[in-house]
Short mmCIF file of C-alpha atoms in Angstrom, two decimals:
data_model
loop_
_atom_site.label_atom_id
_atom_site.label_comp_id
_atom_site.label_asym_id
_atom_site.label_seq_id
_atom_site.Cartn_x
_atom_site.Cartn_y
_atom_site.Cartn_z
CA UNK A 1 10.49 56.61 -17.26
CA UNK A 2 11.21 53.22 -16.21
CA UNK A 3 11.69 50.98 -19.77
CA UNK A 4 11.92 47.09 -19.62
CA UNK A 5 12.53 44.20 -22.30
CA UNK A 6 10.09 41.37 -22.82
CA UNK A 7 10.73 38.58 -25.20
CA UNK A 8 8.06 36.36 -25.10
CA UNK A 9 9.20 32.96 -26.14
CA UNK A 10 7.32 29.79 -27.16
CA UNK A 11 8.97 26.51 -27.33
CA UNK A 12 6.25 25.31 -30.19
CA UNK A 13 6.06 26.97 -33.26
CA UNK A 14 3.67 25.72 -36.22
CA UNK A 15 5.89 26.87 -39.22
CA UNK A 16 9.57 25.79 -37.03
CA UNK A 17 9.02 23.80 -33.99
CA UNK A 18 11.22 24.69 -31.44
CA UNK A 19 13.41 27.01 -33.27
CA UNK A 20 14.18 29.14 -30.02
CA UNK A 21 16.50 26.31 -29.25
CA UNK A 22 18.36 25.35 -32.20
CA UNK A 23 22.24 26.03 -32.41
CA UNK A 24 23.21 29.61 -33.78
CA UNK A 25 26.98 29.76 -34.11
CA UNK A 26 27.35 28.10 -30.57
CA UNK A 27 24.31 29.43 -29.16
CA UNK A 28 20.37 29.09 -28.57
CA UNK A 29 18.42 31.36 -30.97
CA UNK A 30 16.66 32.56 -27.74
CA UNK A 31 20.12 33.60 -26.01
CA UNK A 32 21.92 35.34 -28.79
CA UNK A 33 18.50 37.40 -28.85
CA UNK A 34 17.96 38.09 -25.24
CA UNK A 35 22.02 38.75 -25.21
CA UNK A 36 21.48 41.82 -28.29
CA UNK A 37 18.76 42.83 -26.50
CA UNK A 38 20.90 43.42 -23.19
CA UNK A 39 23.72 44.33 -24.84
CA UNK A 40 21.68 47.39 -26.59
CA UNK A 41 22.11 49.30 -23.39
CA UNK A 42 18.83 50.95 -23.77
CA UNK A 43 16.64 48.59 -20.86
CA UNK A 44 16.27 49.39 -17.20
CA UNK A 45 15.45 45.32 -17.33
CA UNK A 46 15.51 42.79 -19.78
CA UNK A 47 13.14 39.46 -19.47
CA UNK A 48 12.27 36.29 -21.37
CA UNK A 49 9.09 35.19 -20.64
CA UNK A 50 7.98 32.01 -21.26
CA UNK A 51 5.81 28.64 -21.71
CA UNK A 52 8.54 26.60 -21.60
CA UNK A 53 10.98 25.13 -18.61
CA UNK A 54 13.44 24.13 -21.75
CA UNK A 55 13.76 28.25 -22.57
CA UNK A 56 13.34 29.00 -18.60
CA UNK A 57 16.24 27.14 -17.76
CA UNK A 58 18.33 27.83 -21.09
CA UNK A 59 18.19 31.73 -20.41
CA UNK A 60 18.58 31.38 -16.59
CA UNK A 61 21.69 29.30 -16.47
CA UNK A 62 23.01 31.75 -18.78
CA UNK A 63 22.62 34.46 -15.87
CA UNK A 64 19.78 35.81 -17.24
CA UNK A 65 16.23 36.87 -16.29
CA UNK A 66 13.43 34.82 -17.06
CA UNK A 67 9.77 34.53 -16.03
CA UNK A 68 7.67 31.43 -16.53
CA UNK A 69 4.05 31.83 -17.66
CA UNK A 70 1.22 31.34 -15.09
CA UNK A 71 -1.10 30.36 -17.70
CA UNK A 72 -1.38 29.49 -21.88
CA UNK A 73 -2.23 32.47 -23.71
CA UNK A 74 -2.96 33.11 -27.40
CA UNK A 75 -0.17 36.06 -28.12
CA UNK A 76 2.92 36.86 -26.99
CA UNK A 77 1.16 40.56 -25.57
CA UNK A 78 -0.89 38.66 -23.64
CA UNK A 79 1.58 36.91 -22.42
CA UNK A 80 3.95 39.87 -21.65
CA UNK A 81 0.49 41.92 -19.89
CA UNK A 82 0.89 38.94 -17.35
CA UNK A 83 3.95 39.38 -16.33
CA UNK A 84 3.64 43.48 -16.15
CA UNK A 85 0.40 43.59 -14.42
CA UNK A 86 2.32 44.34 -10.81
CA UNK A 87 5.32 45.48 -11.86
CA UNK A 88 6.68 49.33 -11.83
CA UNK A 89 6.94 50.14 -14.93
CA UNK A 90 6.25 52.91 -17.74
CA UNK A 91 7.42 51.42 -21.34
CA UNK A 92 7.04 47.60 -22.29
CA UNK A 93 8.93 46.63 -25.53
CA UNK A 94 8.24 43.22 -26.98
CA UNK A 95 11.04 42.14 -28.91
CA UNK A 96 10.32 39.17 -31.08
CA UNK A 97 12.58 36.05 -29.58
CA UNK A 98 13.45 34.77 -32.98
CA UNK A 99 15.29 37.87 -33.82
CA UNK A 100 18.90 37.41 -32.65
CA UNK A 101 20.00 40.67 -34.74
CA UNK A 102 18.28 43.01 -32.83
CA UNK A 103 20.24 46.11 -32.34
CA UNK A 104 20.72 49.70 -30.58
CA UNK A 105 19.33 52.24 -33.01
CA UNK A 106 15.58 51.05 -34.32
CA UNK A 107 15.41 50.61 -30.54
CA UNK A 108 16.28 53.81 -29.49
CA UNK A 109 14.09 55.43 -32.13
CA UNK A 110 11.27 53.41 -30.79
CA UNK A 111 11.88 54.69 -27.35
CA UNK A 112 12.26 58.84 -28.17
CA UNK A 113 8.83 58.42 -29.50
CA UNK A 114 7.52 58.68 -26.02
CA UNK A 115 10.09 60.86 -24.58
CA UNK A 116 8.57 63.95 -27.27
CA UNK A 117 4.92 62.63 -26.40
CA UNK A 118 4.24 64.56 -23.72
CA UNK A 119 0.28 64.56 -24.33
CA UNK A 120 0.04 60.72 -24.05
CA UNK A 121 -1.04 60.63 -27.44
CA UNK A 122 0.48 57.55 -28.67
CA UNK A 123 -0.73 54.23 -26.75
CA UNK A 124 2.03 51.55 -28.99
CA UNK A 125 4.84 52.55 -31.12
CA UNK A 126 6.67 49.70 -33.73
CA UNK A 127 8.65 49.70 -36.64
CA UNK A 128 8.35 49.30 -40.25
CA UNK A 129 11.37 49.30 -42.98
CA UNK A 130 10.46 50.22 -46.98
CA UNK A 131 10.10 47.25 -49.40
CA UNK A 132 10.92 47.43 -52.75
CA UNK A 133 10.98 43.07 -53.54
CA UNK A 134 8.11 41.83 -55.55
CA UNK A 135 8.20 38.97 -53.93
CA UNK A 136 8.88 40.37 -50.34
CA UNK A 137 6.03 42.86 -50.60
CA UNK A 138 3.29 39.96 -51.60
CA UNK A 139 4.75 37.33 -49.60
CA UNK A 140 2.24 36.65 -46.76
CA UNK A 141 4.57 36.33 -43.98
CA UNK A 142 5.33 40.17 -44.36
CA UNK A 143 3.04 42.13 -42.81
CA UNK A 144 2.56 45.02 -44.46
CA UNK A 145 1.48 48.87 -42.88
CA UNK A 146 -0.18 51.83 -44.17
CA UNK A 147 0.21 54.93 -42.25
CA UNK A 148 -1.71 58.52 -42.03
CA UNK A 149 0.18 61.82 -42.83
CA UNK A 150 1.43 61.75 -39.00
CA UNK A 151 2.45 58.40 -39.70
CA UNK A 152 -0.17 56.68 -37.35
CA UNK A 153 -0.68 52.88 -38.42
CA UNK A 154 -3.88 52.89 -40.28
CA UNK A 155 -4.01 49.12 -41.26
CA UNK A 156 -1.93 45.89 -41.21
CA UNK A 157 -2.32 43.24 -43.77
CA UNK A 158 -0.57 40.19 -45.12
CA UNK A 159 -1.93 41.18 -48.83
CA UNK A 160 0.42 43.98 -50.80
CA UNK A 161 -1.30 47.32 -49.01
CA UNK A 162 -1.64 49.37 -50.73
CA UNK A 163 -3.49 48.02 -54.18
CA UNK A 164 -0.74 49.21 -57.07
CA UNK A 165 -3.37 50.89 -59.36
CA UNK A 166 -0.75 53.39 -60.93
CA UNK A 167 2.35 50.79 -59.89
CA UNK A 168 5.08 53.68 -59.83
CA UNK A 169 3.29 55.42 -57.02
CA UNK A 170 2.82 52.28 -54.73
CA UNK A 171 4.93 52.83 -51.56
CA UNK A 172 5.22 49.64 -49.64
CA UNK A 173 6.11 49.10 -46.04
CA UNK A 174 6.94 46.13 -43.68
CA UNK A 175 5.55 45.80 -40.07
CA UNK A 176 8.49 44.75 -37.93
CA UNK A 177 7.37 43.33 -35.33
CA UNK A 178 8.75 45.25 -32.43
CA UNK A 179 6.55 47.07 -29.64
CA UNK A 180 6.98 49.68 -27.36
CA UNK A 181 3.92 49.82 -25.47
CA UNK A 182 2.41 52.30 -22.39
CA UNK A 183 1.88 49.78 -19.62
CA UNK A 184 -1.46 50.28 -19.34
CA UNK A 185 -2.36 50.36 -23.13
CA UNK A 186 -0.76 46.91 -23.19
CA UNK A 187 -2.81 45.50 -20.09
CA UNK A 188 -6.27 47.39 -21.77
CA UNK A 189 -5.24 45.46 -25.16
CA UNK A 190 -5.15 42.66 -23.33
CA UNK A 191 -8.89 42.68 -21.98
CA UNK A 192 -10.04 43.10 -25.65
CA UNK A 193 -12.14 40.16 -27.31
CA UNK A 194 -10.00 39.11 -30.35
CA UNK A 195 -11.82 40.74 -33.41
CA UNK A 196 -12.90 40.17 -36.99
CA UNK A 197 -10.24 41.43 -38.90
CA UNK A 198 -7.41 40.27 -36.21
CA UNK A 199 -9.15 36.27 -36.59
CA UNK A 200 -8.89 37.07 -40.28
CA UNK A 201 -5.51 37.87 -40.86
CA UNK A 202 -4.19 36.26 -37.77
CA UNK A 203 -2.37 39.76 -36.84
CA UNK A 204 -2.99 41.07 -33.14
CA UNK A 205 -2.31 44.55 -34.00
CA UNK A 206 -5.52 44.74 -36.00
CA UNK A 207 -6.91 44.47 -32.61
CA UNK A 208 -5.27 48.07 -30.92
CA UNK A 209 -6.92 49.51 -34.43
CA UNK A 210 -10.44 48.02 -33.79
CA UNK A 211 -10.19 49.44 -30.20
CA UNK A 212 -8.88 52.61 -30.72
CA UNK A 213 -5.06 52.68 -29.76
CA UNK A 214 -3.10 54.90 -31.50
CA UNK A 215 -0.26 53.18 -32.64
CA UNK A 216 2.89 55.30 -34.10
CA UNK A 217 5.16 53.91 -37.03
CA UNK A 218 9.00 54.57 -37.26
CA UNK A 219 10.66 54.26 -40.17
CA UNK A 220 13.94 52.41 -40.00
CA UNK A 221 16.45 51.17 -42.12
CA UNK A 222 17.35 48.28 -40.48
CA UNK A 223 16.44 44.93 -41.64
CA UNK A 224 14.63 42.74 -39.11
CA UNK A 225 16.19 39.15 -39.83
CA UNK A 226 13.70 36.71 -38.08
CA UNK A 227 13.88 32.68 -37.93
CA UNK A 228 10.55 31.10 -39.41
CA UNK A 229 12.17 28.51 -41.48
CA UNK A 230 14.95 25.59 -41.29
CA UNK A 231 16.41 27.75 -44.33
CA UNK A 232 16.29 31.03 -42.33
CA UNK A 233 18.13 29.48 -39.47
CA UNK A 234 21.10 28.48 -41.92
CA UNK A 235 21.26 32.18 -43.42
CA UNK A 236 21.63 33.21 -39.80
CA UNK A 237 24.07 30.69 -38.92
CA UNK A 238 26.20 32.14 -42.00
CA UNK A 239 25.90 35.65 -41.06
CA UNK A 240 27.36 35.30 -37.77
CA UNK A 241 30.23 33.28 -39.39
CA UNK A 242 31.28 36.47 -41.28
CA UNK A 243 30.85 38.97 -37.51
CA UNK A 244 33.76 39.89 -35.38
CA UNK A 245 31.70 41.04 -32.36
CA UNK A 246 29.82 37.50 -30.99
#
């Protein structure tokens, strides 16, 4: 199988404008991901793809690969489906490009989900990492999965899924938001009208339920650590202080 990288990447943000491009021990936010993306050793190919000349230029003078956007489009999927749609290539995995801490092994068990599939039974696999927080679990900016026996994504919500009716049994998971899609499940999802539930909650992946795609959950222990906030970009900036290998 042929597996590539895509990190879409937006200049504007509504909650951090232009966070890809603030300083993170030396380095863009949107480098320092695209370079632990690379560095995971896992990617036939590894792309940003972007809106934005400012992120263009930022990862290609870096000697990286970038692709600029033909068009505007609502979701980073959609924006990743346009860049796919004539290349040669088997497994897509969106990694989310204000995640500099992205590493090796959620990645890899991402991928062996589709080496043991060899029905073509799952369209999307992503990851999801047990809360046990109060406050994480009903803090809206954690979207939260439920899962079947097989652990097939049922539902994603930003409300605390499932209700706690008898509060010691309430299992709670995060959605992280990584993707390993099938090329063409990615390019179908992309033809999809945006849906009730997905205008709702403002979560695309309510739109591969509403449509059918089987989407496969893999539990990981490894804790996403995303940039949404001023504040989240100085806890970043501290844990890289404290590494030995940047």
């Amino acid at each position: 199988m042929k597996i590539i990288a895509m990190i879409p990447a937006r200049f504007e943000a509504s909650r951090f404008p232009g966070k890809l491009m603030k300083d993170l021990a030396g380095k863009t936010v949107i480098l320092r991901t695209y370079e632990a993306t690379k560095n995971a050793g896992l990617f036939d190919e590894v792309y940003v793809v972007t809106d934005s000349y400012v992120i263009f230029d930022e990862i290609v003078s870096n000697g990286g690969k970038a692709i600029k956007s033909k068009k505007e489009h609502e979701s980073g999927s959609d924006r990743i489906a346009e860049a796919i749609e004539n290349m040669e290539v088997d497994i897509v995995v969106n990694v989310q490009g204000d995640e500099p801490f992205t590493k090796k092994e959620p990645l890899l068990k991402l991928l062996e989900v589709f080496k043991y599939d060899t029905k073509n039974k799952i369209d999307i696999a992503s990851l999801m990492l047990k809360m046990n927080d109060k406050a994480e679990i009903n803090n809206p900016n954690n979207v939260k999965v439920v899962t079947d026996e097989r652990n097939f994504a049922m539902y994603f919500s930003r409300a605390a899924i499932p209700y706690p009716r008898e509060e010691s049994q309430s299992v709670y998971f995060k959605h992280i938001g990584i993707y390993a899609f099938r090329k063409e499940a990615l390019l179908k999802f992309t033809k999809l009208p945006v849906n009730r539930l997905e205008a709702t909650e403002k979560l695309e992946n309510l739109r591969f339920l509403a449509n059918g795609l089987k989407v496969k959950m893999v539990e990981t222990d490894q804790m996403a650590i995303g940039i949404d906030t001023p504040e989240d970009l100085e806890k970043a900036n501290m844990l890289f202080k404290n590494r030995t290998d940047i």
